Coordinates of C-alpha atoms and ligand atoms in Angstrom, one line a residue:
M1446 CA 101.7 123.9 115.8
K1447 CA 104.3 122.1 117.9
L1448 CA 105.8 118.8 116.9
I1449 CA 108.2 116.4 118.7
F1450 CA 109.9 114.0 116.3
V1451 CA 111.1 110.8 117.9
S1452 CA 113.7 108.9 115.8
G1453 CA 115.6 105.8 116.5
G1454 CA 119.2 104.7 115.9
V1455 CA 121.6 101.8 116.3
I1456 CA 119.1 99.0 116.4
S1457 CA 115.3 98.5 116.2
G1458 CA 113.4 97.3 119.2
L1459 CA 114.7 100.0 121.6
G1460 CA 111.2 100.7 122.9
K1461 CA 110.9 103.9 120.9
G1462 CA 107.1 103.6 121.0
I1463 CA 107.1 103.4 124.8
T1464 CA 109.5 106.3 125.1
A1465 CA 107.3 108.4 122.8
S1466 CA 104.2 107.4 124.7
S1467 CA 105.9 108.1 128.1
I1468 CA 106.9 111.6 126.9
G1469 CA 103.3 112.2 126.0
R1470 CA 102.0 111.0 129.3
L1471 CA 104.4 113.3 131.1
L1472 CA 103.4 116.4 129.1
E1473 CA 99.8 115.5 129.8
S1474 CA 100.5 115.5 133.5
R1475 CA 101.5 119.1 133.1
G1476 CA 98.2 120.0 131.5
I1477 CA 99.5 120.0 127.9
K1478 CA 97.1 118.5 125.3
V1479 CA 99.1 115.8 123.4
S1480 CA 98.4 113.7 120.4
A1481 CA 100.6 111.2 118.5
I1482 CA 101.4 110.0 115.0
K1483 CA 103.2 106.9 114.0
I1484 CA 105.1 106.8 110.7
D1485 CA 105.8 103.3 109.2
P1486 CA 108.1 103.3 106.3
Y1487 CA 106.6 100.2 104.7
L1488 CA 104.7 100.0 101.4
N1489 CA 101.6 98.4 102.9
I1490 CA 98.7 100.8 103.1
D1491 CA 98.0 99.7 106.6
A1492 CA 98.7 96.8 109.0
G1493 CA 95.4 95.1 108.1
T1494 CA 96.9 92.5 105.7
M1495 CA 99.9 91.8 107.9
N1496 CA 100.5 88.5 109.6
P1497 CA 101.1 89.1 113.3
Y1498 CA 104.5 87.5 113.0
E1499 CA 105.5 90.4 110.8
H1500 CA 105.0 93.3 113.2
G1501 CA 103.0 92.0 116.1
E1502 CA 99.3 92.5 116.6
V1503 CA 97.1 94.5 114.3
Y1504 CA 95.7 97.2 116.5
V1505 CA 92.1 98.4 115.7
L1506 CA 90.9 101.9 116.3
D1507 CA 87.4 103.3 116.9
D1508 CA 87.1 104.3 113.2
G1509 CA 88.1 100.8 112.1
G1510 CA 91.6 101.7 111.2
E1511 CA 93.9 98.6 111.3
V1512 CA 97.2 100.1 112.5
D1513 CA 100.6 99.5 114.0
L1514 CA 100.6 98.3 117.6
D1515 CA 102.4 101.5 118.7
L1516 CA 99.1 103.3 118.4
G1517 CA 97.9 101.0 121.1
N1518 CA 100.7 102.2 123.3
Y1519 CA 99.8 105.8 122.6
E1520 CA 96.1 105.2 123.4
R1521 CA 97.0 103.4 126.6
F1522 CA 99.6 105.8 127.9
M1523 CA 98.0 109.0 126.9
D1524 CA 94.4 107.8 127.0
L1525 CA 93.7 109.0 123.5
H1526 CA 91.2 108.0 120.8
L1527 CA 93.1 108.1 117.6
T1528 CA 92.0 107.7 114.0
R1529 CA 93.6 105.8 111.1
D1530 CA 95.2 109.1 109.8
H1531 CA 97.5 109.0 112.8
N1532 CA 99.3 106.1 111.2
I1533 CA 101.2 107.3 108.1
T1534 CA 102.7 104.6 105.9
T1535 CA 104.8 104.9 102.8
G1536 CA 102.0 103.0 101.1
K1537 CA 99.4 105.7 101.9
V1538 CA 101.8 108.5 100.9
Y1539 CA 102.8 106.9 97.5
R1540 CA 99.2 106.0 96.7
A1541 CA 98.1 109.6 97.3
V1542 CA 101.0 111.0 95.2
I1543 CA 100.3 108.6 92.3
D1544 CA 96.6 109.3 92.4
N1545 CA 97.4 113.0 92.2
E1546 CA 99.7 112.5 89.3
R1547 CA 97.0 110.5 87.4
R1548 CA 94.6 113.3 88.0
G1549 CA 97.0 115.8 86.5
E1550 CA 97.4 117.7 89.7
Y1551 CA 101.1 118.2 89.3
L1552 CA 100.5 120.2 86.1
G1553 CA 102.9 118.4 83.9
K1554 CA 105.8 118.4 86.3
T1555 CA 108.2 115.5 86.8
V1556 CA 106.9 113.9 90.0
Q1557 CA 109.8 113.2 92.5
I1558 CA 110.5 112.1 96.0
I1559 CA 111.6 115.6 96.8
P1560 CA 109.4 117.7 96.7
H1561 CA 106.2 115.7 95.9
V1562 CA 106.5 112.8 98.3
T1563 CA 108.0 114.9 101.1
N1564 CA 105.3 117.5 100.6
E1565 CA 102.6 114.8 100.9
I1566 CA 104.3 113.6 104.1
K1567 CA 104.4 117.2 105.5
R1568 CA 100.8 117.8 104.5
R1569 CA 99.6 114.6 106.3
I1570 CA 101.5 115.4 109.5
T1571 CA 100.4 119.0 109.7
S1572 CA 96.8 118.2 108.8
V1573 CA 96.5 115.5 111.5
A1574 CA 98.2 117.7 114.0
R1575 CA 95.8 120.6 113.2
E1576 CA 92.7 118.4 113.4
S1577 CA 93.8 116.8 116.7
G1578 CA 93.6 120.2 118.3
A1579 CA 96.6 119.2 120.5
D1580 CA 99.2 121.6 121.9
V1581 CA 101.9 119.2 121.0
V1582 CA 102.0 116.2 118.6
I1583 CA 104.6 113.5 119.0
V1584 CA 105.6 112.0 115.7
E1585 CA 107.4 108.7 116.0
L1586 CA 109.5 107.8 113.0
G1587 CA 109.4 104.0 112.5
G1588 CA 112.6 102.2 111.5
T1589 CA 116.2 103.2 112.2
V1590 CA 118.0 106.2 111.0
G1591 CA 120.1 105.2 108.0
D1592 CA 117.5 102.9 106.5
M1593 CA 116.9 103.7 102.9
E1594 CA 113.1 103.7 103.3
S1595 CA 113.1 106.2 106.2
M1596 CA 114.9 108.9 104.3
P1597 CA 111.9 110.8 102.8
F1598 CA 110.3 110.9 106.2
L1599 CA 113.5 112.3 107.8
E1600 CA 113.8 114.8 105.1
A1601 CA 110.2 115.9 105.6
A1602 CA 110.9 116.2 109.3
R1603 CA 113.9 118.3 108.7
Q1604 CA 111.9 120.6 106.4
L1605 CA 109.1 120.9 109.0
G1606 CA 111.8 122.0 111.5
R1607 CA 112.8 124.7 109.1
D1608 CA 109.2 125.7 108.2
L1609 CA 107.9 125.9 111.7
G1610 CA 110.9 126.8 113.7
R1611 CA 113.4 124.5 115.3
G1612 CA 113.5 124.4 119.1
E1613 CA 110.3 126.3 119.9
N1614 CA 108.0 124.5 117.5
V1615 CA 109.9 121.4 116.4
L1616 CA 112.0 119.3 118.7
F1617 CA 114.0 116.2 117.7
V1618 CA 114.4 113.4 120.2
H1619 CA 116.8 110.6 119.1
T1620 CA 116.7 107.3 120.9
T1621 CA 119.7 105.0 120.8
L1622 CA 121.4 102.1 122.4
I1623 CA 124.1 102.4 125.0
P1624 CA 125.5 98.9 125.5
I1625 CA 127.5 97.9 128.6
M1626 CA 130.5 95.9 127.6
G1627 CA 133.1 93.8 129.3
S1628 CA 133.8 92.8 132.9
V1629 CA 134.3 96.4 134.0
G1630 CA 130.8 97.2 132.8
E1631 CA 131.7 100.3 130.9
E1632 CA 128.9 102.0 128.9
K1633 CA 129.8 102.4 125.3
T1634 CA 128.8 105.7 123.7
K1635 CA 130.3 105.1 120.2
P1636 CA 127.1 103.6 118.6
T1637 CA 125.2 106.7 119.8
Q1638 CA 127.8 109.0 118.4
H1639 CA 127.7 107.2 115.0
S1640 CA 124.0 107.3 114.9
V1641 CA 123.8 111.0 115.7
K1642 CA 126.4 111.6 113.0
E1643 CA 124.1 109.8 110.6
L1644 CA 121.2 111.9 111.7
M1645 CA 123.2 115.1 111.4
G1646 CA 124.2 114.0 107.9
M1647 CA 120.5 114.2 107.1
G1648 CA 120.5 117.8 108.4
I1649 CA 118.8 117.0 111.7
R1650 CA 120.6 118.0 114.9
P1651 CA 118.9 116.2 117.9
D1652 CA 117.7 118.3 120.8
M1653 CA 117.6 115.4 123.2
I1654 CA 119.2 111.9 123.2
I1655 CA 117.5 109.1 125.0
G1656 CA 119.8 106.1 125.4
R1657 CA 118.5 102.6 126.2
C1658 CA 120.8 101.0 128.6
S1659 CA 120.4 98.2 131.1
E1660 CA 121.5 100.5 133.9
P1661 CA 121.1 104.3 134.5
I1662 CA 124.1 105.8 132.7
S1663 CA 127.0 107.3 134.6
P1664 CA 127.7 111.1 134.6
A1665 CA 130.9 110.4 132.6
A1666 CA 129.0 108.7 129.8
R1667 CA 126.4 111.4 129.9
A1668 CA 129.0 114.1 129.6
K1669 CA 130.7 112.3 126.7
I1670 CA 127.5 111.9 124.7
A1671 CA 126.6 115.5 125.4
M1672 CA 130.0 116.7 124.1
F1673 CA 130.3 114.5 121.0
C1674 CA 126.6 114.9 120.0
D1675 CA 126.5 118.6 120.8
V1676 CA 123.6 118.7 123.2
P1677 CA 123.4 120.0 126.8
E1678 CA 124.1 117.4 129.5
E1679 CA 120.6 117.7 130.8
A1680 CA 119.3 116.6 127.4
V1681 CA 121.1 113.3 127.6
I1682 CA 118.6 110.9 129.2
S1683 CA 118.7 107.2 129.8
T1684 CA 116.0 104.6 129.9
P1685 CA 117.3 101.8 132.1
D1686 CA 115.5 98.5 132.3
A1687 CA 112.2 99.1 134.0
R1688 CA 110.1 96.6 136.0
T1689 CA 107.2 97.5 133.8
I1690 CA 106.8 99.7 130.8
Y1691 CA 104.4 101.8 132.8
E1692 CA 107.4 102.9 135.0
V1693 CA 109.1 104.6 132.1
P1694 CA 107.3 107.9 132.4
M1695 CA 108.4 108.1 136.0
N1696 CA 112.0 107.4 135.1
L1697 CA 111.9 110.1 132.5
E1698 CA 110.3 112.6 134.9
K1699 CA 113.1 112.0 137.4
Q1700 CA 115.6 113.1 134.7
G1701 CA 113.7 116.3 134.0
V1702 CA 112.5 115.4 130.5
A1703 CA 109.2 117.2 130.8
D1704 CA 110.8 120.4 132.2
F1705 CA 113.4 120.4 129.4
I1706 CA 110.8 120.1 126.7
I1707 CA 108.4 122.6 128.3
E1708 CA 111.2 125.2 128.5
R1709 CA 112.6 124.5 125.0
M1710 CA 109.2 124.6 123.4
K1711 CA 108.0 127.5 125.5
L1712 CA 105.0 125.7 126.6
G1713 CA 103.7 128.3 129.0
P1714 CA 102.1 127.5 132.4
M1715 CA 99.2 125.2 131.8
A1716 CA 96.1 124.3 133.7
S1717 CA 96.4 121.4 136.1
G1718 CA 97.2 118.2 134.2
R1719 CA 96.4 114.5 134.5
D1720 CA 97.4 113.3 137.9
M1721 CA 100.5 111.2 138.1
D1722 CA 99.7 110.0 141.6
G1723 CA 97.0 107.6 140.3
W1724 CA 99.5 106.4 137.7
E1725 CA 102.2 105.8 140.3
K1726 CA 99.8 103.8 142.5
F1727 CA 98.9 101.7 139.4
V1728 CA 102.6 101.1 138.8
G1729 CA 103.1 100.2 142.5
R1730 CA 100.4 97.6 142.3
I1731 CA 102.1 96.0 139.3
V1732 CA 105.5 95.8 140.8
D1733 CA 104.4 94.8 144.3
P1734 CA 101.4 92.5 143.8
C1735 CA 99.8 90.5 146.7
M1736 CA 99.3 87.4 144.7
E1737 CA 99.8 85.8 141.3
V1738 CA 97.5 83.9 138.9
R1739 CA 98.4 82.0 135.8
I1740 CA 96.4 82.5 132.6
A1741 CA 96.9 80.2 129.7
L1742 CA 96.7 82.1 126.4
V1743 CA 95.8 79.6 123.7
G1744 CA 96.5 80.8 120.2
K1745 CA 98.3 80.2 116.9
Y1746 CA 100.8 83.1 117.0
T1747 CA 102.2 82.3 120.4
A1748 CA 105.8 82.3 119.3
L1749 CA 105.7 86.1 119.3
A1750 CA 104.3 87.7 122.4
D1751 CA 103.7 91.0 120.5
S1752 CA 101.0 89.2 118.5
Y1753 CA 98.8 89.5 121.6
L1754 CA 100.1 92.7 123.0
S1755 CA 96.8 94.4 123.8
H1756 CA 95.6 91.2 125.6
L1757 CA 98.8 91.2 127.7
E1758 CA 98.3 94.8 128.6
A1759 CA 94.6 94.3 129.4
L1760 CA 95.6 91.5 131.7
T1761 CA 98.2 93.7 133.4
H1762 CA 95.6 96.4 133.9
A1763 CA 93.1 94.0 135.2
G1764 CA 95.6 92.4 137.5
A1765 CA 96.8 95.7 138.9
A1766 CA 93.2 96.6 139.7
S1767 CA 93.0 93.5 142.0
G1768 CA 96.6 93.7 143.2
C1769 CA 97.5 90.6 141.4
R1770 CA 100.3 89.7 139.0
V1771 CA 99.1 87.9 135.9
E1772 CA 101.6 85.3 134.6
V1773 CA 100.7 84.5 131.0
G1774 CA 101.6 81.0 129.7
F1775 CA 101.5 80.9 125.9
I1776 CA 100.1 77.6 124.6
D1777 CA 100.4 76.9 120.9
S1778 CA 97.0 75.6 119.9
D1779 CA 98.6 73.1 117.5
D1780 CA 100.2 71.5 120.5
L1781 CA 96.8 71.1 122.2
Q1782 CA 95.4 69.4 119.1
S1783 CA 97.8 66.5 119.5
G1784 CA 98.6 66.8 123.2
N1785 CA 96.8 66.2 126.4
P1786 CA 94.8 69.2 127.6
E1787 CA 95.3 68.3 131.2
E1788 CA 99.1 68.4 130.8
L1789 CA 99.0 71.8 129.0
L1790 CA 96.2 73.5 130.9
G1791 CA 96.1 71.7 134.2
D1792 CA 98.0 74.5 136.1
A1793 CA 96.1 77.4 134.6
D1794 CA 93.8 79.5 136.8
G1795 CA 92.1 80.9 133.7
I1796 CA 92.1 80.3 129.9
L1797 CA 92.0 83.0 127.2
I1798 CA 91.4 82.3 123.6
P1799 CA 92.1 85.5 121.6
G1800 CA 91.3 86.4 118.0
G1801 CA 92.7 84.8 114.9
F1802 CA 92.2 83.8 111.3
G1803 CA 92.4 80.6 109.3
T1804 CA 92.0 76.9 110.0
R1805 CA 95.4 76.1 111.6
G1806 CA 95.1 75.5 115.3
V1807 CA 91.3 75.7 115.5
E1808 CA 90.8 72.1 116.9
G1809 CA 93.3 72.8 119.6
M1810 CA 91.3 75.9 120.6
V1811 CA 88.1 73.8 120.7
A1812 CA 89.9 71.4 123.0
A1813 CA 90.9 74.3 125.3
A1814 CA 87.3 75.7 125.3
R1815 CA 86.0 72.2 126.2
Y1816 CA 88.5 71.8 129.0
A1817 CA 87.5 75.1 130.5
R1818 CA 83.8 74.4 130.2
E1819 CA 84.0 70.9 131.7
H1820 CA 86.6 71.6 134.4
K1821 CA 84.9 74.9 135.4
V1822 CA 88.1 76.9 134.7
P1823 CA 87.5 80.6 134.2
F1824 CA 87.4 81.3 130.5
L1825 CA 87.4 84.3 128.2
G1826 CA 87.0 83.9 124.4
V1827 CA 87.6 86.9 122.2
C1828 CA 86.4 87.2 118.6
L1829 CA 87.7 83.9 117.2
G1830 CA 87.6 82.7 120.8
F1831 CA 83.9 83.5 120.9
Q1832 CA 83.3 81.6 117.7
I1833 CA 85.3 78.6 119.1
A1834 CA 83.3 78.6 122.3
T1835 CA 80.1 78.6 120.3
I1836 CA 81.3 75.7 118.0
E1837 CA 82.4 73.7 121.0
F1838 CA 79.1 74.1 122.7
C1839 CA 77.2 73.1 119.6
R1840 CA 79.2 70.0 119.1
D1841 CA 79.3 68.7 122.6
V1842 CA 76.1 70.0 124.2
L1843 CA 73.7 70.2 121.2
G1844 CA 75.3 67.2 119.6
L1845 CA 75.5 68.9 116.2
A1846 CA 77.9 66.8 114.3
G1847 CA 80.8 68.6 112.7
A1848 CA 79.5 72.0 113.8
T1849 CA 82.0 74.6 112.7
S1850 CA 82.5 78.0 111.0
T1851 CA 82.2 78.3 107.2
E1852 CA 85.6 79.9 107.5
F1853 CA 87.1 76.4 108.2
D1854 CA 84.7 74.2 106.3
P1855 CA 82.5 76.0 103.7
D1856 CA 80.4 72.8 103.2
T1857 CA 79.8 71.9 106.8
Q1858 CA 76.4 70.3 107.7
N1859 CA 76.2 72.6 110.7
P1860 CA 77.5 76.1 109.9
V1861 CA 76.9 77.5 113.3
I1862 CA 79.3 80.4 112.5
C1863 CA 78.9 81.9 109.0
I1864 CA 79.0 85.1 107.0
M1865 CA 75.8 87.0 107.6
D1866 CA 75.3 87.7 103.8
E1867 CA 75.0 84.0 103.4
Q1868 CA 71.9 84.0 105.4
K1869 CA 68.8 85.1 103.6
G1870 CA 67.2 88.3 104.8
V1871 CA 70.3 89.6 106.6
V1872 CA 72.4 91.5 104.2
D1873 CA 75.6 93.2 105.3
K1874 CA 76.1 95.9 102.7
G1875 CA 79.3 94.9 101.0
A1876 CA 81.4 95.0 104.2
T1877 CA 84.1 92.4 103.8
M1878 CA 85.3 92.9 107.4
R1879 CA 83.3 94.4 110.2
L1880 CA 85.7 96.9 111.7
G1881 CA 85.8 99.5 114.4
A1882 CA 83.6 100.6 117.3
Q1883 CA 80.0 99.6 117.4
D1884 CA 77.4 99.6 120.2
V1885 CA 76.6 96.5 122.0
V1886 CA 73.4 96.1 123.9
I1887 CA 73.8 94.1 127.1
S1888 CA 71.0 92.3 128.9
E1889 CA 70.3 93.3 132.5
G1890 CA 71.1 90.7 135.1
S1891 CA 73.8 89.1 133.0
A1892 CA 77.4 88.6 134.1
A1893 CA 78.4 91.0 131.3
H1894 CA 76.1 93.6 132.7
A1895 CA 77.6 93.2 136.2
L1896 CA 81.0 93.8 134.7
Y1897 CA 80.2 96.7 132.5
G1898 CA 77.7 98.3 134.8
S1899 CA 75.8 99.5 131.7
T1900 CA 73.3 98.2 129.1
V1901 CA 75.0 99.9 126.1
V1902 CA 78.7 99.9 125.5
S1903 CA 80.9 100.7 122.5
E1904 CA 83.6 98.2 121.7
R1905 CA 85.8 97.6 118.7
H1906 CA 85.4 94.8 116.1
R1907 CA 87.4 93.0 113.5
H1908 CA 85.7 90.0 112.0
R1909 CA 83.9 88.6 109.0
Y1910 CA 82.0 85.7 110.5
E1911 CA 79.4 85.5 113.2
V1912 CA 76.8 83.4 114.9
N1913 CA 74.3 81.9 112.5
P1914 CA 70.9 83.2 113.6
E1915 CA 69.3 79.8 112.7
Y1916 CA 70.9 78.1 115.6
I1917 CA 70.5 80.8 118.3
A1918 CA 67.3 79.6 119.9
R1919 CA 68.7 76.0 120.3
M1920 CA 71.9 77.3 121.8
E1921 CA 70.2 79.6 124.3
E1922 CA 67.8 76.9 125.4
A1923 CA 70.7 74.6 126.2
G1924 CA 72.5 77.2 128.3
W1925 CA 74.8 79.3 125.9
R1926 CA 73.1 82.6 126.4
F1927 CA 73.7 85.7 124.2
T1928 CA 73.7 88.5 126.7
G1929 CA 75.2 91.0 124.3
R1930 CA 73.8 91.8 120.9
S1931 CA 74.3 94.5 118.2
E1932 CA 71.8 97.4 118.2
C1933 CA 69.7 95.8 115.5
G1934 CA 69.6 92.6 117.5
T1935 CA 70.8 90.3 114.7
R1936 CA 74.4 90.0 115.6
M1937 CA 75.5 88.0 118.7
E1938 CA 78.1 89.9 120.6
I1939 CA 78.5 88.2 124.0
G1940 CA 77.9 84.6 125.0
E1941 CA 77.7 83.4 128.6
L1942 CA 77.5 79.9 130.0
E1943 CA 75.0 79.2 132.7
D1944 CA 76.3 77.1 135.6
H1945 CA 79.9 78.0 135.4
P1946 CA 82.0 80.4 137.6
Y1947 CA 83.1 82.5 134.6
Y1948 CA 82.7 81.4 131.0
L1949 CA 82.2 84.4 128.8
A1950 CA 83.1 85.3 125.3
S1951 CA 82.7 88.3 123.0
Q1952 CA 82.6 88.8 119.3
F1953 CA 84.3 92.2 119.8
H1954 CA 87.8 92.9 121.1
P1955 CA 87.6 94.4 124.6
E1956 CA 91.4 94.4 124.9
F1957 CA 91.7 97.5 122.6
K1958 CA 89.9 99.8 124.9
S1959 CA 91.6 98.6 128.1
R1960 CA 93.5 101.5 129.9
P1961 CA 95.9 101.3 132.8
Q1962 CA 93.4 102.7 135.3
R1963 CA 90.3 101.5 133.4
P1964 CA 90.8 97.8 132.7
S1965 CA 88.7 96.0 130.1
P1966 CA 85.7 94.7 132.1
L1967 CA 85.9 91.2 130.6
H1968 CA 89.6 90.8 131.3
R1969 CA 88.9 92.1 134.8
G1970 CA 86.2 89.4 135.1
L1971 CA 88.6 86.7 133.9
V1972 CA 91.4 87.7 136.3
D1973 CA 89.0 88.0 139.3
A1974 CA 87.5 84.6 138.6
A1975 CA 91.1 83.2 138.2
I1976 CA 91.9 84.6 141.6
A1977 CA 88.9 82.9 143.1
H1978 CA 89.7 79.7 141.2
S1979 CA 93.3 79.7 142.5
N1980 CA 92.1 80.3 146.1
R1981 CA 89.6 77.4 145.8
R1982 CA 92.4 75.1 144.6
E1983 CA 94.7 75.9 147.6
Ligands
LIG1023 N1 88.4 84.7 111.7 C1 87.2 85.2 112.4 C2 86.4 86.1 111.6 O1 86.8 86.6 110.6 C3 87.6 85.9 113.7 C4 88.4 87.1 113.5 C5 89.1 87.6 114.7 O2 89.3 86.8 115.7 N2 89.6 88.8 114.7 O3 85.2 86.3 111.9

C-alpha cells in the first residue's frame, strides 16, 4: 500500500485539491493506478446538510454519497468513480468510535483520541486504499496545519508513515503560500519555513513542498526553501497562477513532480498510461478559444461561485469541445424577481437554472424560465431548474393558477411538483432524498437522445420532489414532453419543449459526471445552442 499525504499550510484556499488531483493525473499518465481520499476535519457526518455558502457545492457520487467538492476535482482530473468512504470526516470517525464504545468493543479501556480515534482514522484510510485496488492513494488533509481539529489526522498520517515505511510507501507533500512582496517583487519564503516547522513539530518531515505563488519561483527562493525545510531542491515545486486549473498537471510535469515521486516511491516501470496529449489539446482549446458565449446562471447562491462548481466545470468541458470560451454571468434570482428580465438576461446566449432548495428566489427563476421560453433563448434546467421549467409551463401554457411545488406551498391548488409518497399508489419506500446514480430511459428521436446517443444512461440524483403524475398527460399534450423517465416509468427525468431551439431540463444532475474530455451531453447541448444563438444575433 502506497499513500501520498497532501497537507496545507499558511492559509486555506491554496488550491490543495487541484494540486492533489493534478499529481494523481500525472501518475496516471505514467500508467500508475491512482485513487484519492479527502479528509475533512469537521464534525458533520457528510456535506449533505451543509449550505453551499459554507463549503461550496455538495458533490454527489454514484453511491449517493453527498461529499466535499474536492471529490469532484478528483473524479474530473483522474476520471475516477469514488464512493462515500473516500470522504473521511471527523463526524464519521467520532460516530464510529462512540458506537464501538457503547458496544463495549474497547473492553473497559478509557477511550482516547490517541490511540482510539487515530486508529479509527488509520483503519478507514487503509481499508479504502485496499478496496480501491490502486497502486497509490492520494490522501488530502483538509484544513491548515496548526488547526486544532486537524491534529488527530496528522498524527494518524505520521503513524502510517511509521507503520508502512516513510519514503517508499508513504510520502508527505506540503502545500504552502509564497507571497511576492514589495516593489522589487521578492518572493517571501518565511511563511513556508514557519509552516514546515509546525509540521515537523507534529513529527512529519515533508518530502516535497509545493508553493503557491503568482509567478514561477526563482532558483534563489527554491534553494532557500530547500535548505531551511530540509528537502532536496528538486522537491521544491511552485504552482504559479495558471490560465485554467487543467493546466496545473502540465506545470507540475515540467518541474519533474511525477519523476520525483516515482523514484522516491519506487514505482517501477508501468504499462503505458493515460495519454497527456489529449489533455494538452483540451487545455489548448480552453486557453485559445475561437469564440465566446455568455451563459446566465440564475440561482440563489450566486455570491459564491463554488456553489455551482460542477456546472462551471461542465460548461468549460462543453465549451472546450466546441472551441468556445463560456463566460458565466451569475444572476441572483432574487434580483430577477423584482427586476426586469430583459435587463438582466438580454445579453445572455443561454440560460442555466441549477439545483437548489427552499422558497427563496423561486419566482425569479420562474421569470428566467419564462424569458428563455418566450424569447427562444437556449435553456437548461437542472433538478430544481427542471421543476421550475415545469411550473412555469403549467402556469403560463396550461393556465393552472398558482401551479407550484409542494416544497414552496404545501396547500397549492395545483401541486404540479410534489413528493411521490403523497400520490396514492406510488410509494417511495422511506427514502427522504433520492440520491445517487439511477438509470434514465430516453425516448428515441428526442433531443436528449441525439445528445446522449443512447436510450439508457446512468445519471446522479439529489432531490425529494418530482413531477406529479396526475398532470403529465396535460403537459405533454401542450408541448412539454418527457423524453426521459426512470426505469419504472413513473418518474419524469427529462423535459423538452417542442418548437424551441434548445429548451431542455433534467431532474438528475448531469454536471457531476462531466469530464474534461467527455462533457455532460446536456451542457454540451446548451453551449452549442448558445453558439448558434449568438451567431444568429450577429
Ligand atoms: N428542492 C428540490 C427537491 O428537493 C430540488 C433539489 C435540487 O435541485 N437538488 O426536489
